[in-house]
Short mmCIF file of C-alpha atoms in Angstrom, two decimals:
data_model
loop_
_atom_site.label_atom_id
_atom_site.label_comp_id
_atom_site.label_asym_id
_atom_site.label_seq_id
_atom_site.Cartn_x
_atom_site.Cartn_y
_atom_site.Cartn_z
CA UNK X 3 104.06 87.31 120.67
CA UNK X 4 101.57 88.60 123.06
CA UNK X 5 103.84 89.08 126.23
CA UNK X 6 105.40 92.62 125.94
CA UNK X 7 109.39 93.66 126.40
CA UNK X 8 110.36 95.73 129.37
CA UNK X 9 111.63 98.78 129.68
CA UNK X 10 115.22 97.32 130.04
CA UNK X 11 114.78 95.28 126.74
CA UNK X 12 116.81 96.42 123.36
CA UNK X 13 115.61 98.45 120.96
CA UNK X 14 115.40 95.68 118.77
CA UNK X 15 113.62 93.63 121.09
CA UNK X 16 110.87 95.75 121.19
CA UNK X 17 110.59 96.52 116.72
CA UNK X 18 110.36 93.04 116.53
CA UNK X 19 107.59 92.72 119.15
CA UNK X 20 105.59 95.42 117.46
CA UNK X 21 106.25 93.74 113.84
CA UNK X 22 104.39 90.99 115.10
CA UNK X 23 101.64 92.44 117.19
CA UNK X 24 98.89 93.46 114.61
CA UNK X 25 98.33 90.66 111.81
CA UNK X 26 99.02 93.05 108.91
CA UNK X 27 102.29 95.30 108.16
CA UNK X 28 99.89 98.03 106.77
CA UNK X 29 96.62 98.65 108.11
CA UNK X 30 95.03 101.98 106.37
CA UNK X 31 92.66 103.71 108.66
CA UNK X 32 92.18 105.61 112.50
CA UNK X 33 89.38 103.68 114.64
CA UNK X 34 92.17 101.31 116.51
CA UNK X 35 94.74 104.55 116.67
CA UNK X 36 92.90 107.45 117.80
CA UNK X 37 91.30 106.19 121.16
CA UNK X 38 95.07 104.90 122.12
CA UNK X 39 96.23 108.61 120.32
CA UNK X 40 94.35 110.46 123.14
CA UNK X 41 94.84 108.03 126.28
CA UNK X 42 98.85 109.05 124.93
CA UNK X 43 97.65 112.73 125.18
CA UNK X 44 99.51 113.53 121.97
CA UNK X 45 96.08 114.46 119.32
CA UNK X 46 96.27 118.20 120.28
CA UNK X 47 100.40 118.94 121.21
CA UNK X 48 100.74 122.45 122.69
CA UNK X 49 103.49 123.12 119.70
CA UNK X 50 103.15 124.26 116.40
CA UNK X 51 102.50 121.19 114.03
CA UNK X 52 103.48 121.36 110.14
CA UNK X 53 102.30 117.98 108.44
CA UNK X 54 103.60 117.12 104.70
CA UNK X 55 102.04 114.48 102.71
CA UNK X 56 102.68 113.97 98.76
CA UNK X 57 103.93 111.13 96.58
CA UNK X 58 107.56 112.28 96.10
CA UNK X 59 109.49 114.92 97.71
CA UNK X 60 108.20 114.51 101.45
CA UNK X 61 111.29 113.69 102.78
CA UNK X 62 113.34 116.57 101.36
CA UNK X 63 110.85 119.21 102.56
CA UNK X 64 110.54 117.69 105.81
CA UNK X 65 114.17 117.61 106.50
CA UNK X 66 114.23 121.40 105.06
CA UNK X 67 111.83 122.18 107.45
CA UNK X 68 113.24 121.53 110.19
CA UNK X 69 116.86 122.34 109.49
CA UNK X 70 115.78 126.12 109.00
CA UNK X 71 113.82 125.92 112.34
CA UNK X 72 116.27 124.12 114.07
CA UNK X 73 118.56 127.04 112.94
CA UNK X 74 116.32 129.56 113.99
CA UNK X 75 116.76 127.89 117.69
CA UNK X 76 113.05 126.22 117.90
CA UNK X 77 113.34 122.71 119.60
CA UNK X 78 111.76 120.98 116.58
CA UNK X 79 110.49 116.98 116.58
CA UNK X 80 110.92 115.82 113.07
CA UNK X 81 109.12 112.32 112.55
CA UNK X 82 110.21 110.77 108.63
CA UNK X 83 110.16 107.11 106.95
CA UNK X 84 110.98 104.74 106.10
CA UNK X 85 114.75 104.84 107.56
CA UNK X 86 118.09 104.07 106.19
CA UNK X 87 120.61 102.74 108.19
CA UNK X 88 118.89 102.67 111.43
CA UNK X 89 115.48 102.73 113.03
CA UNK X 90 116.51 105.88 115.10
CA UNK X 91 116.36 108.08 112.04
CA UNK X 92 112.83 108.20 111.88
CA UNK X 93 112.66 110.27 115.03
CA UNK X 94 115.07 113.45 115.55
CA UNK X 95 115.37 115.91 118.27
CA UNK X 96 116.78 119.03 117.25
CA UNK X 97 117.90 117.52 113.99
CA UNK X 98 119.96 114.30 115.80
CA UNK X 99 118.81 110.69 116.20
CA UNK X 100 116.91 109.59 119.26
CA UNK X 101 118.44 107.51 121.57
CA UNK X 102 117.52 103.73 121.59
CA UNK X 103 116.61 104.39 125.55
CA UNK X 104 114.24 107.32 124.66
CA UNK X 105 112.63 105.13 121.90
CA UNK X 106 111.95 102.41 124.17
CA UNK X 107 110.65 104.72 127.04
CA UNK X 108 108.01 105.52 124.33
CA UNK X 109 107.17 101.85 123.60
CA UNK X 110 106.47 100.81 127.02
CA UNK X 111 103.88 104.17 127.31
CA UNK X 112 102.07 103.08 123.79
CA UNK X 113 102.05 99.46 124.73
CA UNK X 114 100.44 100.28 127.68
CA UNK X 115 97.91 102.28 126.06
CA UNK X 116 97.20 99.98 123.76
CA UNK X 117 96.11 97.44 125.99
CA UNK X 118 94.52 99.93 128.68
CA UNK X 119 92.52 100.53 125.10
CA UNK X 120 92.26 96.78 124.38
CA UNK X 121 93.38 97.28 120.56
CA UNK X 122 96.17 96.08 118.32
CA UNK X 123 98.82 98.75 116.56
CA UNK X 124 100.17 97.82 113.35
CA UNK X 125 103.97 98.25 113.23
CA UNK X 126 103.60 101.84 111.44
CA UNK X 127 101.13 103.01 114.28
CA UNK X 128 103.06 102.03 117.38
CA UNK X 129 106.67 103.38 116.02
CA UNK X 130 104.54 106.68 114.81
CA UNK X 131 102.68 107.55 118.00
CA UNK X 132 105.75 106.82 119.98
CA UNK X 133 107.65 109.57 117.97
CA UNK X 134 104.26 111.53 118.76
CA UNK X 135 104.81 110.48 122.83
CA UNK X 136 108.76 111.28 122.45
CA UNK X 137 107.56 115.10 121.16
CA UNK X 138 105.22 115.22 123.68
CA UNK X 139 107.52 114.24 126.20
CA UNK X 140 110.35 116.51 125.50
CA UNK X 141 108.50 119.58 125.52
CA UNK X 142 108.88 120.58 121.70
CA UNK X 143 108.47 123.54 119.97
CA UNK X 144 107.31 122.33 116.22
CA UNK X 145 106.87 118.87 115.14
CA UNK X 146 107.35 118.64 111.34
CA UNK X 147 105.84 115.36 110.45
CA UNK X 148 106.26 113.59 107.36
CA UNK X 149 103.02 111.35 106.16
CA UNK X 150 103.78 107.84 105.53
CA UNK X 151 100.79 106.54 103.00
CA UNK X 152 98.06 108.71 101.67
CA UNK X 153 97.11 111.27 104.28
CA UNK X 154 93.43 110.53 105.53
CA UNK X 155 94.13 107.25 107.28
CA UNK X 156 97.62 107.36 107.83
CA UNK X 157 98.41 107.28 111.72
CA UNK X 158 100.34 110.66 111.07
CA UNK X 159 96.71 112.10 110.55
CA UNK X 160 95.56 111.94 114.33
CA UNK X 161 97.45 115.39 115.22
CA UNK X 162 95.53 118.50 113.60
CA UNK X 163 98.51 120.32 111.18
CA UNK X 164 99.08 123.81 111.93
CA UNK X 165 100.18 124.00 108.42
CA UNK X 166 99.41 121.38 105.67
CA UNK X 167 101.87 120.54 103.01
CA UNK X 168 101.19 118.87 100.09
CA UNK X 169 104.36 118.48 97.53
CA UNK X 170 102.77 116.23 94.84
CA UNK X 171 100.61 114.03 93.31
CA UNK X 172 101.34 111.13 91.56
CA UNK X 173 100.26 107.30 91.03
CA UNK X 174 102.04 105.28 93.71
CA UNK X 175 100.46 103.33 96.16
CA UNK X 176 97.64 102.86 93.86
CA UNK X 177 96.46 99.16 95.35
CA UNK X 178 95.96 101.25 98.77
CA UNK X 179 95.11 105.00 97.11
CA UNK X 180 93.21 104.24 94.24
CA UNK X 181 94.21 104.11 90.81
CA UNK X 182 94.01 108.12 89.50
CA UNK X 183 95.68 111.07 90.22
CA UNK X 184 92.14 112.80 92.06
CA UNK X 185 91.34 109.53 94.24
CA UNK X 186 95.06 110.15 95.36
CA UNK X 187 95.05 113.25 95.64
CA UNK X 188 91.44 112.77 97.52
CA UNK X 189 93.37 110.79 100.38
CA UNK X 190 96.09 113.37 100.49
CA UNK X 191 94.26 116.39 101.11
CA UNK X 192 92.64 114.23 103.97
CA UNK X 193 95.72 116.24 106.25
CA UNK X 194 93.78 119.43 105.66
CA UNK X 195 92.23 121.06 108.71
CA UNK X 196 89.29 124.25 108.73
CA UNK X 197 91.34 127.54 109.03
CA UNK X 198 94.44 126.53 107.99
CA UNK X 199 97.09 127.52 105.06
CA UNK X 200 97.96 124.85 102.58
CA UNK X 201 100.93 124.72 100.47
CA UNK X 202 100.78 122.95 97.23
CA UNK X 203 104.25 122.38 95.98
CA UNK X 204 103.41 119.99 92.66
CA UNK X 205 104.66 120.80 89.35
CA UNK X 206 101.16 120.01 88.08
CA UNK X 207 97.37 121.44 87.93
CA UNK X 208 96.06 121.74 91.07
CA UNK X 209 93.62 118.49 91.68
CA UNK X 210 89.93 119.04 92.25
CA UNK X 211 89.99 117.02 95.16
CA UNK X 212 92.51 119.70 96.84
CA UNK X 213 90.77 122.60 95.46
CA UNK X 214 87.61 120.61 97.21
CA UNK X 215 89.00 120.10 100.01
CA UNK X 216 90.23 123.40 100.76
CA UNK X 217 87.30 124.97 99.72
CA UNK X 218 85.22 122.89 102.32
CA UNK X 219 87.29 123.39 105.19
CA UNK X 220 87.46 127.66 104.45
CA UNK X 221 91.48 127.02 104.74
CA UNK X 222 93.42 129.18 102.25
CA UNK X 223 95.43 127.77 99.33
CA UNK X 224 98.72 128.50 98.64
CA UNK X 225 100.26 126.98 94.89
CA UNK X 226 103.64 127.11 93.51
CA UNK X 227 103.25 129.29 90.35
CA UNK X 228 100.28 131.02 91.38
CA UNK X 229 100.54 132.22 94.65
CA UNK X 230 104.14 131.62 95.01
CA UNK X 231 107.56 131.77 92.57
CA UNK X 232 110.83 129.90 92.42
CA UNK X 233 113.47 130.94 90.04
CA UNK X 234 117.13 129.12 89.83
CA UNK X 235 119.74 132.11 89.11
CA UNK X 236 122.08 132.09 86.55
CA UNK X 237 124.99 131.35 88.63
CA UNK X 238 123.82 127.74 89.55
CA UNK X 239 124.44 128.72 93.40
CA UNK X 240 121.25 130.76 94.69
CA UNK X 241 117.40 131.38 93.66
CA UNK X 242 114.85 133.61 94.37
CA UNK X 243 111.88 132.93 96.26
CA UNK X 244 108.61 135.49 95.51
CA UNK X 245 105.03 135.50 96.73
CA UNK X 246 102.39 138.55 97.70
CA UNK X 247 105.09 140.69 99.95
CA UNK X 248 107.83 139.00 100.14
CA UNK X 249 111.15 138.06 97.75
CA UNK X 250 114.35 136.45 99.41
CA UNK X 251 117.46 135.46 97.24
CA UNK X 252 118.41 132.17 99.16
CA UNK X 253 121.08 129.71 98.65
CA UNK X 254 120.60 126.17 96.55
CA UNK X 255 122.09 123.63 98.88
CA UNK X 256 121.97 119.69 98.15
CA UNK X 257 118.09 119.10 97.96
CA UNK X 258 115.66 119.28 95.21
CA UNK X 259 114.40 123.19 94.15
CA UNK X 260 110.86 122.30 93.85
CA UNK X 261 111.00 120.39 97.48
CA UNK X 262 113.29 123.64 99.77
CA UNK X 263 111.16 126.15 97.70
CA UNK X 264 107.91 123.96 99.43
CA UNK X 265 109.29 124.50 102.21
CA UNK X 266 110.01 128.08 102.64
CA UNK X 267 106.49 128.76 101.46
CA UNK X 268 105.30 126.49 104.06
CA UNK X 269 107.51 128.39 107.02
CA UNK X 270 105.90 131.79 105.68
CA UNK X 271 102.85 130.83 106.30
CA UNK X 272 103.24 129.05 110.11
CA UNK X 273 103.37 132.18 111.68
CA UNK X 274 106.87 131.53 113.20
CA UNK X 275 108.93 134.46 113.03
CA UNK X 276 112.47 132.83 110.88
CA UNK X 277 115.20 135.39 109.42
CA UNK X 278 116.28 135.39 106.00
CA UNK X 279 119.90 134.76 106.94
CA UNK X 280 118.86 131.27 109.02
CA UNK X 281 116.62 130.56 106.24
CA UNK X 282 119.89 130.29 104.25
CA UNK X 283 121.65 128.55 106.87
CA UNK X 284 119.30 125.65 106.96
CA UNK X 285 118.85 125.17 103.72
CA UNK X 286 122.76 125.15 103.27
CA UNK X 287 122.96 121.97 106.50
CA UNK X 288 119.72 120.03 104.90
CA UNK X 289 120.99 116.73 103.93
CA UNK X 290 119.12 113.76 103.25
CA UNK X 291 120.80 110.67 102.13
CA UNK X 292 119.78 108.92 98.55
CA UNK X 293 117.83 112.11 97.20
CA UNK X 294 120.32 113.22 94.45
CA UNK X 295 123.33 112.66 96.38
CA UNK X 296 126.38 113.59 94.44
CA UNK X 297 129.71 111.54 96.09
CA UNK X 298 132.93 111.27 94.95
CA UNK X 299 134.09 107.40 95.55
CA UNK X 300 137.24 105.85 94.46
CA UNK X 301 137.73 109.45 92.10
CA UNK X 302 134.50 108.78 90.39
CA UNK X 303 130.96 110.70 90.73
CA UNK X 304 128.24 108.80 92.06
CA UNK X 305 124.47 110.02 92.14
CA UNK X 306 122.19 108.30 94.56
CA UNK X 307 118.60 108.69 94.26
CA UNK X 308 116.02 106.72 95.83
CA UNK X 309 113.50 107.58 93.13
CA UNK X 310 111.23 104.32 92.29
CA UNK X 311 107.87 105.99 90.68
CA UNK X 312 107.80 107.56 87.24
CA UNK X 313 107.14 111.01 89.15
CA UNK X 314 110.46 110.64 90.94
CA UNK X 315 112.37 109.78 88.05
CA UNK X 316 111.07 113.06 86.17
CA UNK X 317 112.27 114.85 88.79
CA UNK X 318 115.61 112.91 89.20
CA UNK X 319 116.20 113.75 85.35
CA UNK X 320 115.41 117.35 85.77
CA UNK X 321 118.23 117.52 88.78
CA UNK X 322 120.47 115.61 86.39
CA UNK X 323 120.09 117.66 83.34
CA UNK X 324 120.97 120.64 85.61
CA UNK X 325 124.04 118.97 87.06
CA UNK X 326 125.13 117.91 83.74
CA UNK X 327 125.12 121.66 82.60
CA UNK X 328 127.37 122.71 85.12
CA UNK X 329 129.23 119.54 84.81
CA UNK X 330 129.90 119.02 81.00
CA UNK X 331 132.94 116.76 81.45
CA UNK X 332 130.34 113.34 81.76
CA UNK X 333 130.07 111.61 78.69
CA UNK X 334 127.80 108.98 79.18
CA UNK X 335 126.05 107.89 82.12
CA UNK X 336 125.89 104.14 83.89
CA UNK X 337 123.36 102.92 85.79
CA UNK X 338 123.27 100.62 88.87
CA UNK X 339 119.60 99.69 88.47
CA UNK X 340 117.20 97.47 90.46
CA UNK X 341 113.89 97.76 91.48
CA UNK X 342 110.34 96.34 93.90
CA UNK X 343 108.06 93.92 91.45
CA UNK X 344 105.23 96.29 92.51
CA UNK X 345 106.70 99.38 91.28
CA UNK X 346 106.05 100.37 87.46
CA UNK X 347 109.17 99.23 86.33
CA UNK X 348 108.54 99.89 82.73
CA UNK X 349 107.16 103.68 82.67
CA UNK X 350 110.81 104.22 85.05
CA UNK X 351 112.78 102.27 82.77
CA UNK X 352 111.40 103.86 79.76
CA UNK X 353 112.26 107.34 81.20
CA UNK X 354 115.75 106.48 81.91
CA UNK X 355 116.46 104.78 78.73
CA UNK X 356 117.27 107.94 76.62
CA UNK X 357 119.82 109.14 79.09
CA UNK X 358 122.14 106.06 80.34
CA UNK X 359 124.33 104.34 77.82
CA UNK X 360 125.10 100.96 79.97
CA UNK X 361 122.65 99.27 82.51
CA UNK X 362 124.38 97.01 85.16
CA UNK X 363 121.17 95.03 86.87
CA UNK X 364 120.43 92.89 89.39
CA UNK X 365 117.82 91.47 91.63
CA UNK X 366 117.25 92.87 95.00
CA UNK X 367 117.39 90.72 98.36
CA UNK X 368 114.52 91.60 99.53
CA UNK X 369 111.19 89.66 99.78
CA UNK X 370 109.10 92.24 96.96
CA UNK X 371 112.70 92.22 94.51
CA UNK X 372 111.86 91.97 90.52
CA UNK X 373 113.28 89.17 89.25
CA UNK X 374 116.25 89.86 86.77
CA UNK X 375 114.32 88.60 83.72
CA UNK X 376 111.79 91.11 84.48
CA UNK X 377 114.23 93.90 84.47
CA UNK X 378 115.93 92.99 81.44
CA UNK X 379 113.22 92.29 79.67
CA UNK X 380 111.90 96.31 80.61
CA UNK X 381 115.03 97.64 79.24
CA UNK X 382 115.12 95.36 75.79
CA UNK X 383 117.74 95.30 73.60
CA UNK X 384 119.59 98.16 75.55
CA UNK X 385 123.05 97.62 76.89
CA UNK X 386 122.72 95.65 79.77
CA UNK X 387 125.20 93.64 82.39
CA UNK X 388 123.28 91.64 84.65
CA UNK X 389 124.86 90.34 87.84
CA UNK X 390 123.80 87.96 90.74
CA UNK X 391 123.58 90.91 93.26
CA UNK X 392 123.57 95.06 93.65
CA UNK X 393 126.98 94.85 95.16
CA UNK X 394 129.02 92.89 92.54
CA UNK X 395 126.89 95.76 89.70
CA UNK X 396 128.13 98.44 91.58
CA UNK X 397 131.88 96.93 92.53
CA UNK X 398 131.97 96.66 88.28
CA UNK X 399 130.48 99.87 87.52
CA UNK X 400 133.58 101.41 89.85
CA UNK X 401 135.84 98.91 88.41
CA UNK X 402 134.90 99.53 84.60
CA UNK X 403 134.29 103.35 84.44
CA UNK X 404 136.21 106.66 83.88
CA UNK X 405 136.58 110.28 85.10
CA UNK X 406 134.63 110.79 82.13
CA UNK X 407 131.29 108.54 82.90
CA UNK X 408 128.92 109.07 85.95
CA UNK X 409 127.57 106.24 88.01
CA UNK X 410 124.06 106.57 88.62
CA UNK X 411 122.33 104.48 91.55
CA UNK X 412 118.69 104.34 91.38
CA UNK X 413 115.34 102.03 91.23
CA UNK X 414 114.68 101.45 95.00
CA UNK X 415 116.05 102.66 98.45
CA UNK X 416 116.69 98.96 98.63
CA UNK X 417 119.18 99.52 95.58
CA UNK X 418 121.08 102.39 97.47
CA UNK X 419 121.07 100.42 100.44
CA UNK X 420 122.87 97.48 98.96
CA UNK X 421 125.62 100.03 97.81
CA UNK X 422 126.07 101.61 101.14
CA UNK X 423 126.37 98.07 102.42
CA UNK X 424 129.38 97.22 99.93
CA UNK X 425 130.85 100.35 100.99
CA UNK X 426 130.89 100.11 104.37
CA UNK X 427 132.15 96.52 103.58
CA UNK X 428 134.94 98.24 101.47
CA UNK X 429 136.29 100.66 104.38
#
């Protein structure tokens, strides 16, 4: 489809025009996106730019991120993926969805770019830089942008960071990142700028590439458990936050620890001026669907996590171990469980298997699903249900299950998204 959508087309209209403008969905590296980046005039924004790459965890410190600055009263751009429900949640304005007009405003200025440039824009890179044009546009303060592969070549990487954030590292990705934790870790660090503070949020040694990286670019490190502290308290409601100067007793709210703590650390270091007391108020309104989501359907708990990487199912068991103590009612634990074919299906599986009694499986409808033989066969002689789709394992796991058992929805946001589906359906 070479002929482009006007500005009066849908929203739709114009994804599926971009979908099929480059000949590949993913497309890792800058030369086609920078020279349409600066005819868009959005490489150096006039507003403070905090950029977060990382295996797991982006999305959570992104959304933190902004809801504290949004609180604070800063007009803050907040660019995430993939999306949900719809498109429009990739791009937020003061922490609500874009408009389909706004988004398609955008499209006709990239489009136009693109071809003034005489280059082709993967999907990715013509729904990013739009978000960048949107920013631009509406005269932000901060635009907290959340990497979507790697770090070096990823279309997010044409705007110089203010602030670099880097929450893990992890093997994911590894037939585009390489196939070790430093190569990774090699492409995320490519977000790191001379002069500028990095945050290192992983639970792990630092990697030489980051310690490399930083070095080379005279931009100061900052690492969880050496520069900076986080400390749940006792009562399961607040923890305390400590680096060189500075210790703040803040609230838990919904997301992951390791992920607000990230963030604070992050905001400390922007040189934006935030109170304590809106510090706690966005981490208390920071919501992010299928990252631990704890909801009470039909009068029975269910726990969505998006988690699909051994990292993020280490870090979904650590949330759940905490829940549990606070929640020692839950007996056993079944899982709604499905997964990608190119996801390491047996590391996740094997890390799950000592904590749910009863599997209920089933194959994905998407184009990358694992077939059901491939998921049984992962989890062995375990107890497993298998069913033709997510919705008729979840409709039994809320059939079959007591107050006393937890549902736990995991494997893929694909899985979750099948279950939101059925629910909706249900209503």
């Amino acid at each position: 489809m070479n002929t482009a959508p006007l500005a009066t087309d849908s929203l739709s209209t114009w994804l599926d025009y971009w979908s099929h403008v480059h000949v590949t969905g993913i497309d890792l590296g800058l030369e086609r996106v920078i020279p349409v980046a600066e005819k868009l005039g959005v490489t150096h924004p006039a507003a403070k730019v905090l950029t977060v790459a990382g295996t797991n965890g982006k999305g959570s410190t992104t959304t933190t991120l902004a809801a504290i600055l949004n609180a604070q009263g800063f007009k803050v751009g907040l660019y995430q993926s993939p999306h949900v429900y719809r498109f429009n949640e990739r791009v937020k304005l003061r922490g609500i969805e874009v408009e389909d007009q706004l988004l398609v405003d955008a499209f006709v200025q990239v489009d136009q770019a693109r071809r003034e440039c005489d280059l082709s824009l993967s999907f990715f890179e013509a729904t990013t830089l739009a978000a960048f044009v949107i920013f631009k546009d509406q005269l932000c303060d901060v635009w907290v942008l959340e990497v979507g592969l790697g770090g070096r070549l990823d279309v997010v990487n044409v705007v110089n960071p203010d602030v670099a954030v880097i929450t893990n590292i992890g093997l994911d990705h590894t037939d585009w990142l390489g196939d070790s934790i430093e190569k990774i870790a090699f492409e995320k660090a490519g977000i790191i700028r001379p002069n500028i503070p990095v945050v290192f949020g992983g639970q792990q040694q630092i990697p030489q590439a980051i310690l490399a990286k930083t070095q080379q670019c005279n931009a100061p490190l900052y690492a969880v458990n050496r520069d900076y502290f986080y400390e749940a308290c006792a009562d399961g409601q607040s923890w305390a936050f400590a680096s060189s100067g500075t210790t703040l007793k803040l609230p838990t709210g919904s997301l992951a620890l390791d992920n607000i703590s990230t963030a604070v650390a992050a905001i400390l270091l922007s040189g934006l001026t935030v109170s304590q007391d809106v510090m706690a108020q966005g981490i208390q309104t920071a919501k992010l669907p299928g990252r631990f989501e704890v909801c009470q359907i039909q009068n029975k708990t269910v726990i969505f996590d998006a988690g699909h990487n051994p990292h993020g199912v280490e870090f979904l068991l650590k949330q759940l171990r905490n829940y549990l103590n606070y929640n020692q009612n839950y007996k056993n634990i079944v899982c709604v469980f499905s997964m990608l074919a190119d996801k390491d299906i047996n590391s996740v599986t094997k890390l799950l298997k000592d904590t749910v009694q009863l599997w209920k499986i089933a194959p994905l409808s998407v184009p990358r699903a694992a077939e059901l033989t491939v998921l049984a066969e992962a989890l062995g002689g375990e107890a497993v249900e298998q069913f033709d789709n997510v919705k008729l394992a979840f409709k039994s796991a809320l059939d079959q299950t007591d107050n006393n058992q937890l549902i736990l929805v995991c494997g893929s946001f694909h899985t979750l998204e099948a279950v939101w589906e059925y629910l909706e359906e249900c209503q």
